[in-house]
CSV table of C-alpha atoms and ligand atoms in Angstrom, one decimal:
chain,number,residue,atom,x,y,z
S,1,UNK,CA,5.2,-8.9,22.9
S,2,UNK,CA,2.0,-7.7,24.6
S,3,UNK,CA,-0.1,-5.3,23.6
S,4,UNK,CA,0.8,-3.4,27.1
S,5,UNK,CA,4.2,-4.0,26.3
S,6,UNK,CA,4.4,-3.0,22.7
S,7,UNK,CA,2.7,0.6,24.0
S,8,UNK,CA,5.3,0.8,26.6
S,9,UNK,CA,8.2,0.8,24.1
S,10,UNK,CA,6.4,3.4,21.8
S,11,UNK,CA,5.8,5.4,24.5
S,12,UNK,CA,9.6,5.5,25.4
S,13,UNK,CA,10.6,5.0,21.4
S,14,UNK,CA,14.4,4.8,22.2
S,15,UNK,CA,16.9,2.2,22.7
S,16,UNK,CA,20.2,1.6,23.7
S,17,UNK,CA,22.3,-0.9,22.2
S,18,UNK,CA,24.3,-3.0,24.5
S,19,UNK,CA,26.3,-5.7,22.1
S,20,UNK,CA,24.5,-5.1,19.3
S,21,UNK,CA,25.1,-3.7,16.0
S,22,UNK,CA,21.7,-3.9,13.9
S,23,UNK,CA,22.0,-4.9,9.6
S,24,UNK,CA,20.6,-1.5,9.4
S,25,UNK,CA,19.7,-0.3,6.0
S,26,UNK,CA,20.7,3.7,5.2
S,27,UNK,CA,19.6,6.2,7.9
S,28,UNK,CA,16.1,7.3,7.3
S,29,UNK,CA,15.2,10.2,5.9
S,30,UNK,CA,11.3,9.8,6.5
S,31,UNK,CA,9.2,9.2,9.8
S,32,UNK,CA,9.2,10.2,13.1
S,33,UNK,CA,12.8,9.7,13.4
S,34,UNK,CA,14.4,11.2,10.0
S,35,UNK,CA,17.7,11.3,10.1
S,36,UNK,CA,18.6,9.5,12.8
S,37,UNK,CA,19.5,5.3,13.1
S,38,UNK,CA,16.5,2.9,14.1
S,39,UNK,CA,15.7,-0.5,14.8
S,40,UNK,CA,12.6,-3.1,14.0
S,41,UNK,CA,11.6,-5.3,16.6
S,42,UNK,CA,9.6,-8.1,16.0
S,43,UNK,CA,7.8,-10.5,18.9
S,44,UNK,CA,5.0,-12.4,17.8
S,45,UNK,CA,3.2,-10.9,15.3
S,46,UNK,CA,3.7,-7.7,16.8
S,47,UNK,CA,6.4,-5.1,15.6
S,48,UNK,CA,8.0,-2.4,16.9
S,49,UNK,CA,10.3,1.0,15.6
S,50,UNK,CA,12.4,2.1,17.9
S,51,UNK,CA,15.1,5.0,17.8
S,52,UNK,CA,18.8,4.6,18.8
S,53,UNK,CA,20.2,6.5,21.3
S,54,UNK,CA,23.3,6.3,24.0
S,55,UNK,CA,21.0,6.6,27.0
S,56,UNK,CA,17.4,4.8,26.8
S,57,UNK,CA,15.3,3.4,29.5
S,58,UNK,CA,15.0,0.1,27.2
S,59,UNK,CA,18.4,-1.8,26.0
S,60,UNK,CA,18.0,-3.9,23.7
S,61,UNK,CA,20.4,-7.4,24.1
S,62,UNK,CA,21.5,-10.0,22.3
S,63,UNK,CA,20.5,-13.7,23.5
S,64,UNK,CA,22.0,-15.5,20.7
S,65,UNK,CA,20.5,-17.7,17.6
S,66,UNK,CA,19.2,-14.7,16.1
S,67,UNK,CA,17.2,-13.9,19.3
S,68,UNK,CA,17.3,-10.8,21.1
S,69,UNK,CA,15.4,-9.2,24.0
S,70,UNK,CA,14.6,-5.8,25.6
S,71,UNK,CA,15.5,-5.2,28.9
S,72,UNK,CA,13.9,-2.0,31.0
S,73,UNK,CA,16.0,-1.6,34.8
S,74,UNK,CA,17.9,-4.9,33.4
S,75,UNK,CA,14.4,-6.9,33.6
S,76,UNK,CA,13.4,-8.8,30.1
S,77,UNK,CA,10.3,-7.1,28.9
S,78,UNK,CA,10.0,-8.4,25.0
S,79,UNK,CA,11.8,-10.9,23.5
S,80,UNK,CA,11.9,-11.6,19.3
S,81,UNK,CA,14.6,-10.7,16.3
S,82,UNK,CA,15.3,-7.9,14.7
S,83,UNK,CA,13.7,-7.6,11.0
S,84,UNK,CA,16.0,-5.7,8.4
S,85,UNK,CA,14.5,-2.7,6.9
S,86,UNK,CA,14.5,-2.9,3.0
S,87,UNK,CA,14.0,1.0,2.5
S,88,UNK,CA,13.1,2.6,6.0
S,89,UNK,CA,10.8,0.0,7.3
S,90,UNK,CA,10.5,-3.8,6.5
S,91,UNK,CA,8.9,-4.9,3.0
S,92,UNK,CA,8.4,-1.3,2.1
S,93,UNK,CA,10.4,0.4,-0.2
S,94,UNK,CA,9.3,3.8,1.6
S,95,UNK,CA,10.9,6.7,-0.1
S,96,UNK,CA,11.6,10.4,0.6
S,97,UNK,CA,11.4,12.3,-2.3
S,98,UNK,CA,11.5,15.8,-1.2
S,99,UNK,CA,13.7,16.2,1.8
S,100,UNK,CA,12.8,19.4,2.1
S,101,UNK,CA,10.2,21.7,3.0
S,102,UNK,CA,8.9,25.1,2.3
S,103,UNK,CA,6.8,25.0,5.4
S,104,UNK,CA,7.9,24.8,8.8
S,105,UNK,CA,5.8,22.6,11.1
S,106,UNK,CA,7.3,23.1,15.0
S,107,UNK,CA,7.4,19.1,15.6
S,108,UNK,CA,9.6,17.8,11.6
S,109,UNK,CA,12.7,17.9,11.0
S,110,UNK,CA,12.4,17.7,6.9
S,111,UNK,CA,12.8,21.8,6.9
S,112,UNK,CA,15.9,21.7,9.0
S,113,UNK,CA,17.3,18.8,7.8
S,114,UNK,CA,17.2,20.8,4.0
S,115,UNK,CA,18.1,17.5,2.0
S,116,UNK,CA,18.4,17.2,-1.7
S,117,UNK,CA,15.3,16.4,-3.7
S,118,UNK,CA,15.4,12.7,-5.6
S,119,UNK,CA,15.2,12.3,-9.6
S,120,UNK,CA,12.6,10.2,-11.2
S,121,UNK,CA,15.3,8.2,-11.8
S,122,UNK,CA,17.1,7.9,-8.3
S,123,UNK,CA,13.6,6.6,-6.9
S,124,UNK,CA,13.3,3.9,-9.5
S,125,UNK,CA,16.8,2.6,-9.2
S,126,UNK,CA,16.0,2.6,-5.5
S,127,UNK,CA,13.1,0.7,-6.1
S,128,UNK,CA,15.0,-1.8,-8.4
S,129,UNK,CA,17.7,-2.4,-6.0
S,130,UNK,CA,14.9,-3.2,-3.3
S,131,UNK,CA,13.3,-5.4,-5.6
S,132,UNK,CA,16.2,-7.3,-6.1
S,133,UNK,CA,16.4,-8.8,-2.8
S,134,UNK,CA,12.9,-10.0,-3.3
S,135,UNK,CA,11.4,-8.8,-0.2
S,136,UNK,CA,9.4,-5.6,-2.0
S,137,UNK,CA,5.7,-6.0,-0.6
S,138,UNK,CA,4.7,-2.6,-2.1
S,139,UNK,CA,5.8,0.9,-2.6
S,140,UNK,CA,5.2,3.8,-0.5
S,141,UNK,CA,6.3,7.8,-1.6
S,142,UNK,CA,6.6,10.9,1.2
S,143,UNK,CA,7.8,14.2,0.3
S,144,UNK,CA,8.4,17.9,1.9
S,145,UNK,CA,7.4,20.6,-0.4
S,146,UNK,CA,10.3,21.9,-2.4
S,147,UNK,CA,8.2,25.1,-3.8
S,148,UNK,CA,4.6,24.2,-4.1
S,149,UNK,CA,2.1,21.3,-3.4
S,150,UNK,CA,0.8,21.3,-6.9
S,151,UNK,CA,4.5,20.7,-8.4
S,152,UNK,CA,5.2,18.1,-5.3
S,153,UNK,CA,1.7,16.0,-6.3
S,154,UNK,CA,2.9,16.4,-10.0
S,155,UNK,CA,6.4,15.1,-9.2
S,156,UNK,CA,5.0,12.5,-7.6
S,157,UNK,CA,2.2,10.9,-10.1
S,158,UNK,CA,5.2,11.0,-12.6
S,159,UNK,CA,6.9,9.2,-10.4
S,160,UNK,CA,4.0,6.6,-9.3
S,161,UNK,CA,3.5,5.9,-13.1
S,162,UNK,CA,7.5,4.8,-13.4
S,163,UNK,CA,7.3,3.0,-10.6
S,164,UNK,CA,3.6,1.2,-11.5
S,165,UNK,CA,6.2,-1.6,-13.6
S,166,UNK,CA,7.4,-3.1,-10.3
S,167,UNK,CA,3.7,-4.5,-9.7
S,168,UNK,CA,3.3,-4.3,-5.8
S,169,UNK,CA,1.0,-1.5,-4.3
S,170,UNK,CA,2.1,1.8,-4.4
S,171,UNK,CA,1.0,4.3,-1.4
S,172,UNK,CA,1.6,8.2,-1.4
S,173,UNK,CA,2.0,10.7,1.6
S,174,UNK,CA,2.1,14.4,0.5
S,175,UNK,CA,0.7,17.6,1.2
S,176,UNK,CA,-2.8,17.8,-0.8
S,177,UNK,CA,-3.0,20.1,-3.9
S,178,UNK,CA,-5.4,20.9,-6.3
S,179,UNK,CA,-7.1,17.7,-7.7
S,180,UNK,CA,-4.1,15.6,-6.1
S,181,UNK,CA,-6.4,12.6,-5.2
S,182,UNK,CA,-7.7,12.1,-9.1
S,183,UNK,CA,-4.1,12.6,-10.6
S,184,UNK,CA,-2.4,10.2,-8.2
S,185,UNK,CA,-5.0,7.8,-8.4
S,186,UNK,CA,-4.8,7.8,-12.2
S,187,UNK,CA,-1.3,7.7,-11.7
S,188,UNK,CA,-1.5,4.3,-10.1
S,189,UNK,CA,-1.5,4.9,-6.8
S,190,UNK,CA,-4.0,2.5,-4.5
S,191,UNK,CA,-4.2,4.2,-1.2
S,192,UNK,CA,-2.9,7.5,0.1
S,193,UNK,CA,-2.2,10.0,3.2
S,194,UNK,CA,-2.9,13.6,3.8
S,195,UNK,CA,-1.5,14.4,7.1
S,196,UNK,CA,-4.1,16.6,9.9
S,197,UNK,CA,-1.1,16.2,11.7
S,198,UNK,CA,-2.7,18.1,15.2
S,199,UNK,CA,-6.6,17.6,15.6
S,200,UNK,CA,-6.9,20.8,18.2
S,201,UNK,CA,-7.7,23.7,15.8
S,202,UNK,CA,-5.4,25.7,18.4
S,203,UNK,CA,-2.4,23.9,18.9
S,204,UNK,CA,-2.8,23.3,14.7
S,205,UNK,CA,-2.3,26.9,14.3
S,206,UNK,CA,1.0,27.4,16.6
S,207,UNK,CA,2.7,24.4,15.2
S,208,UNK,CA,2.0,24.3,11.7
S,209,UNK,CA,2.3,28.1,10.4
S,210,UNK,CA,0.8,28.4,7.0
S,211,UNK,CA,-1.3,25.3,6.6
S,212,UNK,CA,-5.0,25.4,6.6
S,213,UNK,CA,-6.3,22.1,8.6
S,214,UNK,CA,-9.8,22.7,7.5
S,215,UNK,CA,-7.9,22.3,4.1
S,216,UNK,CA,-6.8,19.2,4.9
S,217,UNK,CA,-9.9,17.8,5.5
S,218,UNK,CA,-11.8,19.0,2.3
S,219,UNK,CA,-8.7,17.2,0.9
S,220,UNK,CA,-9.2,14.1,2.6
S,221,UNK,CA,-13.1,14.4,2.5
S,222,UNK,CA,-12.4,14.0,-1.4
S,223,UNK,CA,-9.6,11.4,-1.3
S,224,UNK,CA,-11.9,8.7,0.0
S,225,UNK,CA,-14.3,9.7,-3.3
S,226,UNK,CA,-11.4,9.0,-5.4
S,227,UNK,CA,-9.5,6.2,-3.3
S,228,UNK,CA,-12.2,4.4,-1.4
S,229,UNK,CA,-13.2,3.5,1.9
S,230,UNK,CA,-10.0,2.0,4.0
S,231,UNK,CA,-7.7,3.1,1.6
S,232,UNK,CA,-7.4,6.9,3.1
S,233,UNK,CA,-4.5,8.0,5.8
S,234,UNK,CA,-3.9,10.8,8.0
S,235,UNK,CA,-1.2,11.0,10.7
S,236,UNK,CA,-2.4,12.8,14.2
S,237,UNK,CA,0.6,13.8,16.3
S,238,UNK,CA,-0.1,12.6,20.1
S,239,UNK,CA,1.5,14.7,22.4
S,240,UNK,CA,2.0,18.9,21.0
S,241,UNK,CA,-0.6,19.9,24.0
S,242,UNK,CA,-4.1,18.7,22.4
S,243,UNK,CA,-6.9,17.5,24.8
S,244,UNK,CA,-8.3,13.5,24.6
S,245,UNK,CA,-11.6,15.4,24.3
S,246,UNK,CA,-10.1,17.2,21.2
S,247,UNK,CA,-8.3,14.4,19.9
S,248,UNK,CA,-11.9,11.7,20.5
S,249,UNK,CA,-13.8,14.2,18.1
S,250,UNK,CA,-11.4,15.0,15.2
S,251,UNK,CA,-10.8,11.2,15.5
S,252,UNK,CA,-14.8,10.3,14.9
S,253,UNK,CA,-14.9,13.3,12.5
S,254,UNK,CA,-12.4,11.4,10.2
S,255,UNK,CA,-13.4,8.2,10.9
S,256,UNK,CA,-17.1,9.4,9.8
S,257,UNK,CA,-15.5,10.4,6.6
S,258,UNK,CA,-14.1,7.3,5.5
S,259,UNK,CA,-10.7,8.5,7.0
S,260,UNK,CA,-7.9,6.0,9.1
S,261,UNK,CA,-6.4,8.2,11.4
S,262,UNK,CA,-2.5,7.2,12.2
S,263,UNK,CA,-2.3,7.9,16.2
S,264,UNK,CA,1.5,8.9,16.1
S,265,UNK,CA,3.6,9.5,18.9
S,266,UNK,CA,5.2,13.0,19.1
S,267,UNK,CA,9.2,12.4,18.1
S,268,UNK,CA,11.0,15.5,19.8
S,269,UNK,CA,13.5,15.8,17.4
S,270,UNK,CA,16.9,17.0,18.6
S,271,UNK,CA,16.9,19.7,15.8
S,272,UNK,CA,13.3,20.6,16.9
S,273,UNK,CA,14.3,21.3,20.5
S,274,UNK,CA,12.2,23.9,22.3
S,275,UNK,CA,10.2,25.0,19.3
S,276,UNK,CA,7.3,23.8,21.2
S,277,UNK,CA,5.9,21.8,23.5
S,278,UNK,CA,6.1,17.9,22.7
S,279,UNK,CA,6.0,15.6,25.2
S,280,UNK,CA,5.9,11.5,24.6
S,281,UNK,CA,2.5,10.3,25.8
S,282,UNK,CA,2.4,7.6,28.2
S,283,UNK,CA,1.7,4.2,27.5
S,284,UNK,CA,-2.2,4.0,29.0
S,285,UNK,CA,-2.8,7.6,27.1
S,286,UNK,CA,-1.6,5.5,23.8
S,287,UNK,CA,-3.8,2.5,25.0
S,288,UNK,CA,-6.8,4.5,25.5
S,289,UNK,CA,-6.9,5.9,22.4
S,290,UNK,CA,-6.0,2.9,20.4
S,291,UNK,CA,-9.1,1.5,21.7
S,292,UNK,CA,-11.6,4.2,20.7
S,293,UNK,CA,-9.8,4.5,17.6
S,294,UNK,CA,-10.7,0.6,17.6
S,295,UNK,CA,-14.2,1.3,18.2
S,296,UNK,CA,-15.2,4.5,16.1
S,297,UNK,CA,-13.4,2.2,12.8
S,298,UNK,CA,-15.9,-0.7,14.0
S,299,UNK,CA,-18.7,1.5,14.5
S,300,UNK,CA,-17.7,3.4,10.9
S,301,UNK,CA,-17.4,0.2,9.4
S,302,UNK,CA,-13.5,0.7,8.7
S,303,UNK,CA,-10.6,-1.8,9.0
S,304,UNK,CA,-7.2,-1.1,9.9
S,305,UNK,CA,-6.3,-4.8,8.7
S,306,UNK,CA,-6.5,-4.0,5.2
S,307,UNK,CA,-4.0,-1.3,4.4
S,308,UNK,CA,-1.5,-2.5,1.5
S,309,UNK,CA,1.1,0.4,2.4
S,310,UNK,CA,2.7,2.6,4.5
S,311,UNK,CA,2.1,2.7,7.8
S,312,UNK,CA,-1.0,0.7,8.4
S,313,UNK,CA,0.4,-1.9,6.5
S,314,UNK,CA,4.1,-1.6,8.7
S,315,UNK,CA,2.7,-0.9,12.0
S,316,UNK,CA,6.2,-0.2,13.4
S,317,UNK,CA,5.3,3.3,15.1
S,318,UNK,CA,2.1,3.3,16.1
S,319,UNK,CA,-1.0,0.5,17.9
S,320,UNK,CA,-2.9,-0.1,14.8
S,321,UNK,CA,-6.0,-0.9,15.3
S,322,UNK,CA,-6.9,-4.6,13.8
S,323,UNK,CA,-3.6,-5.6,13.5
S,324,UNK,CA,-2.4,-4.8,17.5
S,325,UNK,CA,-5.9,-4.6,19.1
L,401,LIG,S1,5.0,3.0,10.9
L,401,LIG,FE1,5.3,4.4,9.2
L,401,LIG,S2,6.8,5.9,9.9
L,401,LIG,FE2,6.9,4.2,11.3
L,401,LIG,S3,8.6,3.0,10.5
L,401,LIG,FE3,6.7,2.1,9.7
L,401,LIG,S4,6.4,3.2,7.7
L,401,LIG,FE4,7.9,4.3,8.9
């Protein structure tokens, strides 16, 4: 799979399956596509996440051997395996804590999906069961907000700490709180993600009620003090209505701050429909900005190649820079 290609099938992000039927693990209750079934493609040393659905442009078909190829208008375009996940993506064991959410950003479906909340003890059976098949690479942790930040990033370094024993990397996505960067670093976490989620100051406001994104990036500012160069995360939504120019900025702005920004398609979610605009961005608008991504890391002195967790290290959703282009 091509780089053009691989941007192709994020750009459409479904598939349909034509004789198929996937070793899926459970259904996934974090990423872009919570809730609903997915599949990993690998080609080369490329990978790819895609979401199933009845109707896609994209099929995906079984050639036999363990071989299998996506078709778009019946014509081949990729052709690899499919990869297992071991707990929502491959190698991960990458675990919703909080399925639920006290705040209610337009484009997730965690608030509307209201799921339970995991025990301490739930997530380190989970981790134990993933262990077992001896594929556990490392350990990543996402969570809504059941009532506050603060008691999320509290949950969670309790939770990093139990699960330091398994001895891979442990990464952590949550919603930044007082001090959460030195308490889950002393936890034992080794890199971490505070989600800006929309770089345009406008569109932040309409889609993410409540949420401060100058917040965010005081949060993240300090992360990289505690974590380190390369081993800070945040997720930008492509596709909620921001400008490029918008998006080139706030992606130099974190870059200059030690940041790796996570270009992520927009998923419109069936249980997010009409809430507000989201609309898939093309395969050239995902190539373009891959590549200055690409160039503002080089220039910042930042590599995408190094990530130990989540999604830099799965690369299943997104062109990461170093490790696609
Ligand atoms: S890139 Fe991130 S969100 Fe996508 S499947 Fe991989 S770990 Fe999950």
């Amino acid at each position: 799979m091509d780089l053009d290609t691989k941007a192709r099938l994020i750009s459409v992000g479904t598939v349909e399956l034509a004789d198929i039927r996937p070793s899926s693990g459970p259904v996934s209750a974090a990423g872009p596509g919570a809730g609903e079934e997915n599949v990993f493609f690998r080609s080369g040393e490329r990978r790819v996440r895609l979401s199933v659905v009845e109707s896609s442009p994209l099929r995906l078909v079984d050639r036999g051997g363990g071989e299998v190829a996506i078709e778009e208008r019946e014509i081949e375009v990729a052709r690899g395996r499919l990869e297992a996940p071991l707990l929502h993506c491959p190698e991960q064991a990458y675990i919703t804590v909080s399925e639920r959410c006290i705040y209610d950003c337009k484009f997730c479906a965690v608030p509307k999906l209201a799921g339970g909340v995991k025990s301490l003890q739930k997530v380190v059976a989970m981790v134990d069961r993933a262990r077992a098949t001896g594929n556990l690479q490392a350990i990543s942790l996402t969570s809504g907000v059941e009532r506050s930040p603060r008691e999320e990033v509290a949950r969670m370094a309790d939770i990093v700490r139990s699960v330091c024993r398994f001895d891979v990397p442990i990464g952590v996505s949550v919603t930044p709180a007082f001090r959460s960067s030195e308490i889950l670093k002393e936890a034992g976490a080794v890199e971490i993600k505070y989600n800006v989620e929309c770089l345009d100051p406008e569109v932040f406001g309409q889609v993410c009620p409540g949420v401060s994104l100058d917040a965010i990036k005081t949060a993240l500012k300090n992360a990289v003090r505690h974590f380190g160069r390369n081993r800070v995360f945040s997720n930008v939504i492509i596709g909620l209505g921001e400008s490029d120019n918008i998006l080139r900025e706030g992606i130099e702005e974190l870059a200059e701050m030690g940041v790796l920004p996570v270009l992520r398609a927009v998923y419109p979610h069936p249980l997010r429909q009409g809430e507000t605009m989201m609309e898939r961005p093309s395969a050239d608008r995902l190539l373009d900005l891959a590549r200055y991504t690409r160039r503002v890391l080089d220039r910042c002195d930042l590599r995408g190649d190094v990530a130990e967790t989540m999604c830099y290290r799965c690369t299943g959703c997104d062109l990461i820079p170093h490790r696609d282009l």
